[in-house]
Short mmCIF file of C-alpha atoms in Angstrom, two decimals:
data_model
loop_
_atom_site.label_atom_id
_atom_site.label_comp_id
_atom_site.label_asym_id
_atom_site.label_seq_id
_atom_site.Cartn_x
_atom_site.Cartn_y
_atom_site.Cartn_z
CA MET A 1330 -32.19 55.13 -60.93
CA LEU A 1331 -28.60 55.44 -59.80
CA GLU A 1332 -28.04 56.01 -56.12
CA PRO A 1333 -26.45 59.43 -55.32
CA LYS A 1334 -22.77 59.12 -54.47
CA GLU A 1335 -23.25 60.69 -51.04
CA ALA A 1336 -25.99 58.25 -50.09
CA GLN A 1337 -24.03 55.31 -51.46
CA ALA A 1338 -20.96 56.28 -49.45
CA ALA A 1339 -23.02 56.68 -46.27
CA ARG A 1340 -24.64 53.31 -46.78
CA VAL A 1341 -21.29 51.55 -47.28
CA LEU A 1342 -19.69 53.25 -44.27
CA GLY A 1343 -22.59 52.41 -42.02
CA GLY A 1344 -23.08 48.85 -43.20
CA LEU A 1345 -21.45 45.52 -42.51
CA ASN A 1346 -18.87 46.01 -45.26
CA ARG A 1347 -17.40 49.09 -43.67
CA PRO A 1348 -13.56 48.91 -43.47
CA PRO A 1349 -11.92 49.11 -40.05
CA LEU A 1350 -11.65 52.67 -38.76
CA ASN A 1351 -7.86 52.57 -38.60
CA LEU A 1352 -7.77 51.52 -42.27
CA LEU A 1353 -9.93 54.48 -43.26
CA ILE A 1354 -7.68 56.87 -41.35
CA SER A 1355 -4.44 55.39 -42.68
CA THR A 1356 -5.78 55.49 -46.26
CA ARG A 1357 -6.85 59.08 -45.85
CA ASN A 1358 -3.36 60.08 -44.73
CA SER A 1359 -1.33 57.75 -46.95
CA ASP A 1360 -0.25 60.48 -49.40
CA MET A 1361 0.18 63.26 -46.86
CA PRO A 1362 3.60 64.74 -46.02
CA LYS A 1363 5.12 64.15 -42.59
CA ARG A 1364 2.92 65.81 -40.03
CA PHE A 1365 3.25 67.05 -36.49
CA SER A 1366 2.79 64.11 -34.17
CA THR A 1367 4.15 63.04 -30.80
CA ALA A 1368 4.79 59.67 -29.19
CA ARG A 1369 2.14 60.46 -26.59
CA GLY A 1370 -0.38 61.48 -29.24
CA ARG A 1371 0.21 58.37 -31.33
CA GLU A 1372 -0.18 56.08 -28.33
CA PHE A 1373 -3.36 57.91 -27.32
CA GLY A 1374 -4.81 57.58 -30.82
CA GLU A 1375 -3.89 53.90 -31.12
CA GLY A 1376 -5.42 53.22 -27.71
CA MET A 1377 -8.67 54.96 -28.62
CA ARG A 1378 -8.89 53.11 -31.94
CA ALA A 1379 -8.33 49.81 -30.14
CA ALA A 1380 -11.03 50.65 -27.60
CA ILE A 1381 -13.59 51.24 -30.36
CA THR A 1382 -12.52 48.15 -32.29
CA ASN A 1383 -12.68 45.96 -29.19
CA SER A 1384 -16.18 47.25 -28.41
CA GLY A 1385 -17.54 45.85 -31.67
CA LEU A 1386 -18.93 49.27 -32.62
CA ASN A 1387 -18.07 51.39 -35.60
CA ALA A 1388 -17.50 55.14 -35.66
CA ARG A 1389 -21.05 55.94 -36.73
CA GLU A 1390 -22.56 53.83 -33.96
CA VAL A 1391 -20.29 55.45 -31.37
CA ALA A 1392 -21.25 58.90 -32.64
CA ASP A 1393 -24.98 58.07 -32.55
CA LEU A 1394 -24.82 56.69 -29.01
CA LEU A 1395 -22.98 59.80 -27.80
CA SER A 1396 -25.11 62.20 -29.88
CA TRP A 1397 -21.96 63.37 -31.69
CA GLN A 1398 -21.18 64.02 -35.31
CA GLU A 1399 -19.10 61.18 -36.75
CA ALA A 1400 -16.38 63.69 -37.61
CA LYS A 1401 -15.96 64.34 -33.89
CA VAL A 1402 -15.06 60.69 -33.29
CA SER A 1403 -12.49 60.94 -36.07
CA ASP A 1404 -11.06 64.10 -34.49
CA VAL A 1405 -10.57 62.24 -31.20
CA LEU A 1406 -8.64 59.50 -32.95
CA THR A 1407 -6.48 61.77 -35.08
CA GLY A 1408 -5.71 64.19 -32.24
CA LYS A 1409 -7.30 67.25 -33.84
CA GLY A 1410 -8.85 68.34 -30.56
CA GLY A 1411 -12.31 69.75 -30.08
CA VAL A 1412 -13.17 67.36 -27.25
CA SER A 1413 -12.79 67.51 -23.50
CA ARG A 1414 -11.32 64.97 -21.09
CA LEU A 1415 -14.86 64.24 -19.88
CA GLU A 1416 -15.97 63.44 -23.43
CA VAL A 1417 -13.01 61.10 -23.88
CA ALA A 1418 -14.02 59.38 -20.63
CA LEU A 1419 -17.60 59.02 -21.91
CA LEU A 1420 -16.34 57.44 -25.14
CA LEU A 1421 -14.14 54.99 -23.23
CA GLY A 1422 -17.00 54.15 -20.88
CA LEU A 1423 -19.29 53.49 -23.84
CA CYS A 1424 -16.65 51.13 -25.28
CA ARG A 1425 -16.24 49.43 -21.88
CA ALA A 1426 -12.49 49.91 -21.89
CA LYS A 1427 -10.66 48.10 -19.10
CA ALA A 1428 -9.95 50.26 -16.07
CA ASP A 1429 -6.15 50.32 -16.42
CA GLU A 1430 -6.35 51.17 -20.13
CA ARG A 1431 -8.99 53.84 -19.47
CA ASP A 1432 -6.82 55.46 -16.80
CA HIS A 1433 -3.74 55.31 -19.04
CA LEU A 1434 -5.50 57.04 -21.95
CA LEU A 1435 -7.10 59.69 -19.74
CA GLU A 1436 -3.68 60.44 -18.27
CA LEU A 1437 -2.22 60.82 -21.77
CA PHE A 1438 -5.02 63.04 -23.09
CA PRO A 1439 -3.98 66.43 -21.60
CA GLU A 1440 -0.31 65.97 -22.61
CA ARG A 1441 -0.75 64.25 -25.97
CA ASP A 1442 0.84 67.15 -27.90
CA LEU A 1443 3.97 67.45 -25.74
CA SER A 1444 7.26 66.52 -27.44
CA GLY A 1445 9.54 64.17 -25.53
CA TRP A 1446 8.35 61.53 -23.12
CA TRP A 1447 10.14 60.36 -20.00
CA GLN A 1448 8.39 57.23 -18.74
CA LEU A 1449 9.02 56.21 -15.13
CA HIS A 1450 8.48 52.47 -14.63
CA GLY A 1451 8.96 51.99 -10.90
CA LYS A 1452 11.39 49.29 -9.84
CA CYS A 1453 12.24 48.00 -13.32
CA ALA A 1454 11.27 48.23 -16.97
CA PRO A 1455 7.84 46.81 -17.88
CA VAL A 1456 7.57 43.29 -19.24
CA ARG A 1457 5.91 44.65 -22.37
CA PRO A 1458 7.33 48.06 -23.41
CA ARG A 1459 4.19 49.31 -25.12
CA THR A 1460 5.52 52.55 -26.59
CA ALA A 1461 8.71 50.92 -27.89
CA LEU A 1462 6.82 48.04 -29.52
CA THR A 1463 4.35 50.41 -31.19
CA HIS A 1464 7.09 52.59 -32.65
CA LEU A 1465 9.27 49.68 -33.74
CA ALA A 1466 6.30 48.31 -35.67
CA ALA A 1467 5.73 51.69 -37.37
CA ALA A 1468 9.38 52.49 -38.16
CA GLU A 1469 11.04 52.14 -41.55
CA THR A 1470 14.63 52.74 -40.38
CA LEU A 1471 16.41 51.77 -37.14
CA ILE A 1472 19.91 52.73 -36.01
CA SER A 1473 21.04 51.28 -32.68
CA TRP A 1474 24.20 51.68 -30.63
CA HIS A 1475 25.23 49.78 -27.52
CA THR A 1476 28.33 50.54 -25.49
CA HIS A 1477 29.16 47.22 -23.85
CA ALA A 1478 26.61 44.53 -24.77
CA VAL A 1479 24.91 43.06 -27.81
CA PRO A 1480 21.88 45.20 -28.79
CA VAL A 1481 18.60 43.75 -27.53
CA LEU A 1482 17.19 43.04 -31.00
CA LEU A 1483 20.25 40.92 -31.88
CA ARG A 1484 20.38 38.84 -28.69
CA THR A 1485 19.81 35.11 -28.54
CA ALA A 1486 17.32 33.83 -25.98
CA GLU A 1487 20.19 32.33 -23.95
CA TYR A 1488 22.09 35.63 -23.91
CA GLU A 1489 19.01 37.59 -22.84
CA ARG A 1490 18.12 35.04 -20.17
CA ALA A 1491 21.60 35.41 -18.67
CA VAL A 1492 21.26 39.21 -18.70
CA LEU A 1493 17.83 39.07 -17.03
CA THR A 1494 18.98 36.52 -14.46
CA ALA A 1495 21.84 38.81 -13.45
CA SER A 1496 19.45 41.76 -13.01
CA ALA A 1497 18.93 43.03 -9.47
CA THR A 1498 15.37 44.23 -10.19
CA VAL A 1499 13.74 41.77 -12.61
CA SER A 1500 11.68 39.01 -11.00
CA VAL A 1501 12.59 35.43 -11.91
CA ASP A 1502 8.87 34.76 -12.43
CA GLU A 1503 8.88 37.21 -15.36
CA LEU A 1504 11.79 35.71 -17.29
CA ASP A 1505 9.79 33.54 -19.70
CA GLU A 1506 7.30 36.30 -20.50
CA ARG A 1507 10.10 38.81 -21.08
CA LEU A 1508 11.76 36.36 -23.47
CA ARG A 1509 8.48 35.96 -25.38
CA VAL A 1510 8.21 39.74 -25.71
CA LEU A 1511 11.82 39.86 -26.95
CA GLN A 1512 10.95 37.35 -29.67
CA GLU A 1513 7.95 39.47 -30.61
CA MET A 1514 10.19 42.52 -30.97
CA GLN A 1515 12.76 40.62 -33.00
CA LYS A 1516 10.12 39.45 -35.48
CA LEU A 1517 9.75 43.08 -36.52
CA LEU A 1518 13.20 42.83 -38.13
CA SER A 1519 11.69 40.63 -40.84
CA ASN A 1520 9.01 43.22 -41.74
CA GLY A 1521 11.26 45.22 -44.05
CA LEU A 1522 12.77 47.37 -41.28
CA ASP A 1523 16.10 48.79 -42.46
CA CYS A 1524 18.57 48.33 -39.56
CA THR A 1525 22.08 49.43 -38.68
CA PHE A 1526 23.60 48.21 -35.41
CA TYR A 1527 26.81 49.67 -33.96
CA ILE A 1528 28.48 47.35 -31.44
CA HIS A 1529 31.65 47.99 -29.47
CA GLU A 1530 34.34 45.33 -29.87
CA LEU A 1531 34.42 44.77 -26.11
CA ALA A 1532 30.81 43.53 -26.29
CA LEU A 1533 32.08 40.64 -28.42
CA ASP A 1534 34.62 39.68 -25.75
CA LEU A 1535 32.25 39.88 -22.78
CA GLN A 1536 31.03 36.38 -21.95
CA ILE A 1537 27.31 36.40 -21.18
CA GLY A 1538 26.12 32.92 -20.20
CA THR A 1539 28.16 29.77 -20.69
CA PRO A 1540 31.10 29.53 -23.14
CA GLU A 1541 28.83 27.65 -25.55
CA GLU A 1542 26.17 30.36 -25.27
CA HIS A 1543 28.83 33.00 -25.87
CA ILE A 1544 29.85 31.25 -29.08
CA GLY A 1545 26.21 30.83 -30.03
CA GLN A 1546 25.64 34.57 -29.68
CA LEU A 1547 28.59 35.38 -31.94
CA GLN A 1548 27.35 32.87 -34.50
CA HIS A 1549 23.95 34.52 -34.36
CA LEU A 1550 25.53 37.92 -35.08
CA VAL A 1551 27.26 36.49 -38.15
CA LEU A 1552 23.94 35.04 -39.32
CA MET A 1553 22.08 38.32 -38.79
CA ALA A 1554 24.82 40.27 -40.57
CA ASN A 1555 23.95 38.31 -43.73
CA TRP A 1556 20.35 39.56 -43.73
CA LYS A 1557 19.61 41.93 -46.60
CA LYS A 1558 18.46 44.88 -44.51
CA ILE A 1559 20.70 44.45 -41.46
CA ARG A 1560 24.15 46.00 -41.11
CA ILE A 1561 26.34 45.26 -38.10
CA LEU A 1562 29.29 47.61 -37.63
CA VAL A 1563 31.89 47.11 -34.91
CA VAL A 1564 33.55 50.05 -33.17
CA PRO A 1565 37.09 48.74 -32.48
CA ALA A 1566 38.69 49.07 -29.06
CA ALA A 1567 41.65 50.70 -30.83
CA ALA A 1568 39.43 53.71 -31.53
CA GLY A 1569 39.73 54.70 -27.87
CA ALA A 1570 37.44 57.55 -26.83
CA HIS A 1571 34.51 57.98 -29.20
CA ALA A 1572 31.25 59.89 -29.56
CA GLY A 1573 29.05 57.07 -28.24
CA ILE A 1574 30.58 56.78 -24.77
CA ALA A 1575 27.62 58.61 -23.19
CA GLY A 1576 25.44 55.53 -23.57
CA PRO A 1577 23.22 53.27 -25.70
CA PHE A 1578 20.34 54.58 -27.81
CA THR A 1579 18.11 53.68 -30.74
CA GLN A 1580 17.07 56.11 -33.46
CA LEU A 1581 13.80 55.37 -35.29
CA LYS A 1582 12.63 57.00 -38.51
CA PHE A 1583 9.08 56.79 -39.86
CA PRO A 1584 7.39 57.28 -43.21
CA LYS A 1585 4.69 59.66 -41.90
CA TYR A 1586 6.18 61.58 -38.97
CA GLU A 1587 9.43 62.90 -37.63
CA PRO A 1588 12.16 60.65 -36.16
CA LEU A 1589 12.72 60.03 -32.47
CA VAL A 1590 15.42 58.54 -30.26
CA TRP A 1591 14.67 55.90 -27.62
CA THR A 1592 16.94 55.35 -24.62
CA GLU A 1593 16.52 53.18 -21.53
CA THR A 1594 17.79 53.13 -17.96
CA GLU A 1595 17.24 50.57 -15.20
CA ASN A 1596 13.72 51.80 -14.50
CA SER A 1597 12.78 54.42 -17.07
CA SER A 1598 12.51 55.04 -20.81
CA LEU A 1599 13.06 58.31 -22.65
CA PHE A 1600 11.64 59.12 -26.08
CA VAL A 1601 13.50 62.13 -27.46
CA GLU A 1602 11.54 64.07 -30.10
CA THR A 1603 12.70 67.69 -30.28
CA LYS A 1604 14.47 68.49 -33.54
CA GLU A 1605 17.62 69.80 -31.88
CA ALA A 1606 18.04 66.79 -29.57
CA VAL A 1607 17.36 64.25 -32.33
CA GLY A 1608 19.86 66.13 -34.49
CA GLY A 1609 22.46 65.76 -31.74
CA TYR A 1610 22.07 62.00 -31.80
CA ALA A 1611 22.39 62.10 -35.60
CA ASP A 1612 25.79 63.75 -35.09
CA VAL A 1613 26.76 60.91 -32.72
CA ILE A 1614 25.75 58.35 -35.37
CA ARG A 1615 27.87 60.07 -38.02
CA ALA A 1616 30.85 60.09 -35.65
CA LEU A 1617 30.39 56.38 -34.83
CA ASP A 1618 30.25 55.62 -38.53
CA GLU A 1619 33.59 57.33 -39.05
CA VAL A 1620 35.43 55.14 -36.50
CA SER A 1621 33.63 51.81 -37.01
CA LEU A 1622 34.78 48.98 -39.24
CA ASP A 1623 32.83 48.43 -42.44
CA GLU A 1624 30.40 45.53 -42.83
CA ASP A 1625 32.92 43.02 -44.18
CA GLU A 1626 35.60 43.93 -41.64
CA SER A 1627 33.07 43.73 -38.82
CA ARG A 1628 31.81 40.32 -39.94
CA ASP A 1629 35.39 39.03 -40.24
CA LEU A 1630 36.23 40.25 -36.74
CA ILE A 1631 33.19 38.49 -35.27
CA VAL A 1632 34.04 35.28 -37.15
CA ARG A 1633 37.62 35.36 -35.85
CA ARG A 1634 36.40 35.78 -32.28
CA CYS A 1635 34.01 32.87 -32.74
CA VAL A 1636 36.63 30.57 -34.28
CA ARG A 1637 39.18 31.39 -31.60
CA LEU A 1638 36.70 30.51 -28.84
CA GLN A 1639 35.80 27.26 -30.54
CA GLU A 1640 39.43 26.27 -31.00
CA ALA A 1641 40.44 27.22 -27.48
CA GLY A 1642 37.73 25.10 -25.88
CA ASP A 1643 38.49 26.94 -22.68
CA ALA A 1644 36.17 25.82 -19.87
CA ASP A 1645 35.82 29.33 -18.45
CA GLY A 1646 35.13 30.83 -21.86
CA ALA A 1647 37.74 33.54 -21.39
CA VAL A 1648 38.75 35.30 -24.60
CA GLN A 1649 42.48 35.76 -25.12
CA ARG A 1650 43.56 38.35 -27.67
CA ASP A 1651 46.75 37.53 -29.57
CA SER A 1652 49.22 40.33 -28.85
CA ASP A 1653 50.42 40.39 -32.47
CA GLU A 1654 46.97 40.34 -34.09
CA PRO A 1655 46.24 43.70 -35.69
CA PHE A 1656 42.77 45.18 -35.81
CA PRO A 1657 41.28 45.41 -39.28
CA SER A 1658 42.17 48.71 -40.92
CA LEU A 1659 39.67 51.55 -40.54
#
């Protein structure tokens, strides 16, 4: 006699062959249109899923131990509501979540549906920017602009070490760990992420590190510009005032939810999510695109800077611009 479909499904979900809970949820939503979601809500959901996974329990076991319906556990993870802060605390206690993670998730819970997230970090940015890493991993498109330096995701280890060493707030003891996190972030560029980086020409001239490290950074930019899904566009100094003067930012777009913009200061991060504000940054991107060099012109400009530094062999690494050298045409 054939087993009823309902019983068969229940047996599979409750047994050893049950897929991970996050796989079930992602499969369920794979064909859904973009839905309302916030950075806070996504981080809360990911944290709760991780807590259950790390406990070694599955959703049915958690539900049984808490005397809940299994659907209620799913509602907690997908942010549908229907649970209290106390119930979330009970779930985290059951999963034996670490104290700092428990406190973080309980703090997020009441505000998980709020758009926009200003994160205050204290003296300096955290070694591991959790929210940024999570959203970089989930993004399908990245557009980044930096006013005076090479964007973080395009920096060599030597360049970043020099930047961190010059910081007034970053501890020297954290340098190696911060560099490891940078490498982790940069690996996401090879996961099919479609990237456009706008860099001001003056960032190419600014020597960060030794002259050799400066040249190495320019060579790295040329190498990255040859990647299939990476575009590097230079905003020439001849453009003068431009729409990006207000400061650096990164726009991220996702396959399942609305885009956001990520900006950083010395000791805080801002994740902009409201439609009007994100649209304003989209206007800035369009304006930057109008004044920047195209991909070939940008690559040629970087190569010329690199060759000139190599030929000069100047001990102080200073970059001298030939007075009669024109900028590439816009």
